[in-house]
mmCIF file of C-alpha atoms in Angstrom:
data_model
loop_
_atom_site.group_PDB
_atom_site.id
_atom_site.type_symbol
_atom_site.label_atom_id
_atom_site.label_comp_id
_atom_site.label_asym_id
_atom_site.label_seq_id
_atom_site.Cartn_x
_atom_site.Cartn_y
_atom_site.Cartn_z
ATOM 1 C CA MET A 20 0.000 0.000 0.000
ATOM 2 C CA ASN A 21 1.413 3.411 -0.902
ATOM 3 C CA TRP A 22 1.189 6.683 1.010
ATOM 4 C CA ASP A 23 -1.477 8.088 -1.330
ATOM 5 C CA ALA A 24 -3.805 5.207 -0.489
ATOM 6 C CA VAL A 25 -3.114 5.605 3.244
ATOM 7 C CA GLY A 26 -3.851 9.346 2.954
ATOM 8 C CA ALA A 27 -7.120 8.698 1.092
ATOM 9 C CA ILE A 28 -8.255 6.169 3.702
ATOM 10 C CA ALA A 29 -7.362 8.637 6.494
ATOM 11 C CA GLU A 30 -9.413 11.373 4.771
ATOM 12 C CA ILE A 31 -12.414 9.038 4.435
ATOM 13 C CA LEU A 32 -12.148 8.048 8.094
ATOM 14 C CA GLY A 33 -11.853 11.721 9.075
ATOM 15 C CA ALA A 34 -14.951 12.599 7.006
ATOM 16 C CA LEU A 35 -16.885 9.738 8.630
ATOM 17 C CA GLY A 36 -15.818 11.033 12.046
ATOM 18 C CA VAL A 37 -17.099 14.514 11.191
ATOM 19 C CA ILE A 38 -20.420 13.089 9.974
ATOM 20 C CA ALA A 39 -20.770 10.983 13.136
ATOM 21 C CA SER A 40 -20.028 14.082 15.254
ATOM 22 C CA LEU A 41 -22.664 16.108 13.399
ATOM 23 C CA ILE A 42 -25.271 13.379 13.859
ATOM 24 C CA TYR A 43 -24.458 13.218 17.575
ATOM 25 C CA LEU A 44 -24.688 17.010 17.872
ATOM 26 C CA ALA A 45 -28.050 17.083 16.077
ATOM 27 C CA THR A 46 -29.376 14.395 18.433
ATOM 28 C CA GLN A 47 -28.217 16.373 21.474
ATOM 29 C CA LEU A 48 -29.784 19.591 20.167
ATOM 30 C CA ARG A 49 -33.098 17.855 19.565
ATOM 31 C CA SER A 50 -32.988 16.335 23.031
ATOM 32 C CA ASN A 51 -32.264 19.736 24.599
ATOM 33 C CA ALA A 52 -35.107 21.339 22.631
ATOM 34 C CA VAL A 53 -37.556 18.732 23.905
ATOM 35 C CA ALA A 54 -36.324 19.177 27.483
ATOM 36 C CA SER A 55 -36.677 22.942 27.165
ATOM 37 C CA SER A 56 -40.244 22.618 25.861
ATOM 38 C CA VAL A 57 -41.154 20.244 28.682
ATOM 39 C CA GLU A 58 -39.740 22.677 31.239
ATOM 40 C CA ALA A 59 -41.711 25.561 29.706
ATOM 41 C CA LYS A 60 -44.917 23.513 29.895
ATOM 42 C CA LEU A 61 -44.254 22.480 33.489
ATOM 43 C CA ALA A 62 -43.528 26.065 34.512
ATOM 44 C CA THR A 63 -46.757 27.393 32.984
ATOM 45 C CA THR A 64 -48.771 24.557 34.509
ATOM 46 C CA ARG A 65 -47.183 25.164 37.912
ATOM 47 C CA PHE A 66 -48.003 28.860 37.804
ATOM 48 C CA LEU A 67 -51.599 28.234 36.740
ATOM 49 C CA THR A 68 -52.226 25.620 39.420
ATOM 50 C CA ASP A 69 -50.661 27.848 42.091
ATOM 51 C CA PHE A 70 -52.789 30.766 40.931
ATOM 52 C CA ASN A 71 -55.979 28.678 40.937
ATOM 53 C CA ARG A 72 -55.086 27.210 44.317
ATOM 54 C CA ASP A 73 -55.036 30.736 45.748
ATOM 55 C CA LEU A 74 -58.560 31.329 44.440
ATOM 56 C CA ILE A 75 -59.769 27.963 45.731
ATOM 57 C CA ASN A 76 -58.204 28.260 49.193
ATOM 58 C CA ASP A 77 -59.189 31.874 49.844
ATOM 59 C CA PRO A 78 -62.993 32.353 49.713
ATOM 60 C CA GLU A 79 -62.587 36.122 50.152
ATOM 61 C CA LEU A 80 -60.239 36.313 47.164
ATOM 62 C CA PHE A 81 -62.581 34.151 45.095
ATOM 63 C CA ASP A 82 -65.506 36.400 46.015
ATOM 64 C CA LEU A 83 -63.502 39.464 44.999
ATOM 65 C CA TRP A 84 -62.514 37.814 41.711
ATOM 66 C CA ASP A 85 -66.123 36.815 41.060
ATOM 67 C CA ARG A 86 -67.682 40.200 41.908
ATOM 68 C CA GLY A 87 -65.003 42.204 40.110
ATOM 69 C CA GLY A 88 -65.215 39.909 37.113
ATOM 70 C CA ARG A 89 -68.916 40.595 36.829
ATOM 71 C CA ASP A 90 -68.789 44.340 37.495
ATOM 72 C CA LEU A 91 -65.590 46.317 37.991
ATOM 73 C CA ASP A 92 -67.478 49.400 39.207
ATOM 74 C CA SER A 93 -69.033 47.457 42.091
ATOM 75 C CA LEU A 94 -65.704 47.284 43.915
ATOM 76 C CA GLU A 95 -64.633 49.627 46.693
ATOM 77 C CA ARG A 96 -61.184 51.235 46.308
ATOM 78 C CA PRO A 97 -59.220 48.645 48.380
ATOM 79 C CA GLU A 98 -61.055 45.824 46.596
ATOM 80 C CA PHE A 99 -60.304 47.389 43.225
ATOM 81 C CA VAL A 100 -56.586 47.569 44.027
ATOM 82 C CA ARG A 101 -56.544 43.906 45.025
ATOM 83 C CA PHE A 102 -58.606 42.915 41.975
ATOM 84 C CA SER A 103 -56.280 44.930 39.768
ATOM 85 C CA ASN A 104 -53.236 43.136 41.190
ATOM 86 C CA LEU A 105 -54.963 39.805 40.660
ATOM 87 C CA ASN A 106 -55.490 40.726 37.009
ATOM 88 C CA LEU A 107 -51.912 41.943 36.650
ATOM 89 C CA ASN A 108 -50.694 38.548 37.853
ATOM 90 C CA ALA A 109 -53.029 36.683 35.513
ATOM 91 C CA PHE A 110 -52.032 38.751 32.500
ATOM 92 C CA TRP A 111 -48.321 38.461 33.313
ATOM 93 C CA PHE A 112 -48.864 34.714 33.226
ATOM 94 C CA PHE A 113 -50.759 34.947 29.936
ATOM 95 C CA SER A 114 -48.120 37.271 28.512
ATOM 96 C CA ALA A 115 -45.332 34.865 29.475
ATOM 97 C CA GLY A 116 -47.161 32.010 27.762
ATOM 98 C CA HIS A 117 -47.774 34.115 24.670
ATOM 99 C CA PHE A 118 -44.073 34.965 24.571
ATOM 100 C CA GLN A 119 -43.113 31.296 24.905
ATOM 101 C CA LYS A 120 -45.408 30.471 21.987
ATOM 102 C CA ARG A 121 -43.986 33.310 19.864
ATOM 103 C CA VAL A 122 -40.395 32.126 20.384
ATOM 104 C CA GLY A 123 -41.295 28.478 19.783
ATOM 105 C CA LYS A 124 -40.936 27.121 23.323
ATOM 106 C CA LEU A 125 -44.652 26.331 23.666
ATOM 107 C CA ASP A 126 -46.371 24.749 20.683
ATOM 108 C CA SER A 127 -49.949 25.470 19.622
ATOM 109 C CA ASP A 128 -51.338 22.340 21.280
ATOM 110 C CA GLU A 129 -49.786 23.258 24.608
ATOM 111 C CA PHE A 130 -50.703 26.930 24.286
ATOM 112 C CA TYR A 131 -54.339 25.935 23.661
ATOM 113 C CA GLU A 132 -54.904 25.333 27.374
ATOM 114 C CA MET A 133 -53.558 28.739 28.322
ATOM 115 C CA GLU A 134 -55.428 30.423 25.501
ATOM 116 C CA SER A 135 -58.682 28.830 26.676
ATOM 117 C CA MET A 136 -58.086 30.183 30.173
ATOM 118 C CA MET A 137 -57.252 33.610 28.757
ATOM 119 C CA LYS A 138 -60.432 33.636 26.646
ATOM 120 C CA PHE A 139 -62.480 32.759 29.715
ATOM 121 C CA TRP A 140 -60.736 35.428 31.771
ATOM 122 C CA VAL A 141 -61.147 38.286 29.273
ATOM 123 C CA SER A 142 -64.752 37.341 28.504
ATOM 124 C CA ARG A 143 -65.773 38.450 32.005
ATOM 125 C CA PRO A 144 -67.192 41.995 31.786
ATOM 126 C CA GLY A 145 -65.263 43.361 34.775
ATOM 127 C CA VAL A 146 -61.978 41.961 33.517
ATOM 128 C CA GLY A 147 -62.686 43.376 30.054
ATOM 129 C CA SER A 148 -63.289 46.804 31.607
ATOM 130 C CA TRP A 149 -60.122 46.514 33.670
ATOM 131 C CA TRP A 150 -58.105 45.521 30.586
ATOM 132 C CA ALA A 151 -59.435 48.418 28.511
ATOM 133 C CA LYS A 152 -58.944 51.048 31.225
ATOM 134 C CA TYR A 153 -55.857 49.883 33.119
ATOM 135 C CA GLY A 154 -54.251 46.754 31.679
ATOM 136 C CA ARG A 155 -53.441 47.481 28.039
ATOM 137 C CA ASP A 156 -50.713 50.022 28.799
ATOM 138 C CA ARG A 157 -48.756 47.650 31.031
ATOM 139 C CA TYR A 158 -47.907 44.921 28.523
ATOM 140 C CA ASN A 159 -45.912 44.269 25.368
ATOM 141 C CA PRO A 160 -47.642 45.663 22.230
ATOM 142 C CA GLU A 161 -47.643 42.216 20.570
ATOM 143 C CA PHE A 162 -49.434 40.732 23.558
ATOM 144 C CA VAL A 163 -51.889 43.648 23.727
ATOM 145 C CA LYS A 164 -52.744 43.127 20.067
ATOM 146 C CA TYR A 165 -53.287 39.427 20.736
ATOM 147 C CA VAL A 166 -55.572 40.011 23.747
ATOM 148 C CA ASP A 167 -57.515 42.671 21.863
ATOM 149 C CA SER A 168 -58.054 40.231 18.988
ATOM 150 C CA ILE A 169 -59.455 37.672 21.441
ATOM 151 C CA ARG A 170 -61.776 40.282 22.934
ATOM 152 C CA GLU A 171 -62.990 41.348 19.459
ATOM 153 C CA LYS A 172 -63.809 37.749 18.525
ATOM 154 C CA ASP A 173 -65.895 37.366 21.690
ATOM 155 C CA ALA A 174 -67.732 40.677 21.215
#
């Protein structure tokens, strides 16, 4: 065997090594992407269950959410402030989910659950009033446009 043949075999083996490395890297990237998506889903689920648990475990908070959701103007000033903070928390959660969907960390099937909750939330007259008067100016314009489109569909 001459040195040209040895060199050719070495180049082929080197190319195969590069291909094997690229396949391994692609597999690792895919695995990391799946893990990242799972973590995003778990984080949104955790936040939603914690948020709902607060409403379930605190009858006074649930009553405030219920009354304010029906009629924003029925709330006294301290109740309004608490209701407003409750809505801020909910919409921060919705905004975070919308962002995760926009950047591809939450797919449409997974976002469906959050979107359903958001549609329910903004369909309540008191929440709609709060959003129009106080909420819209506190969030990213892309998210505001999205929420407004949901509200228009329900109107």
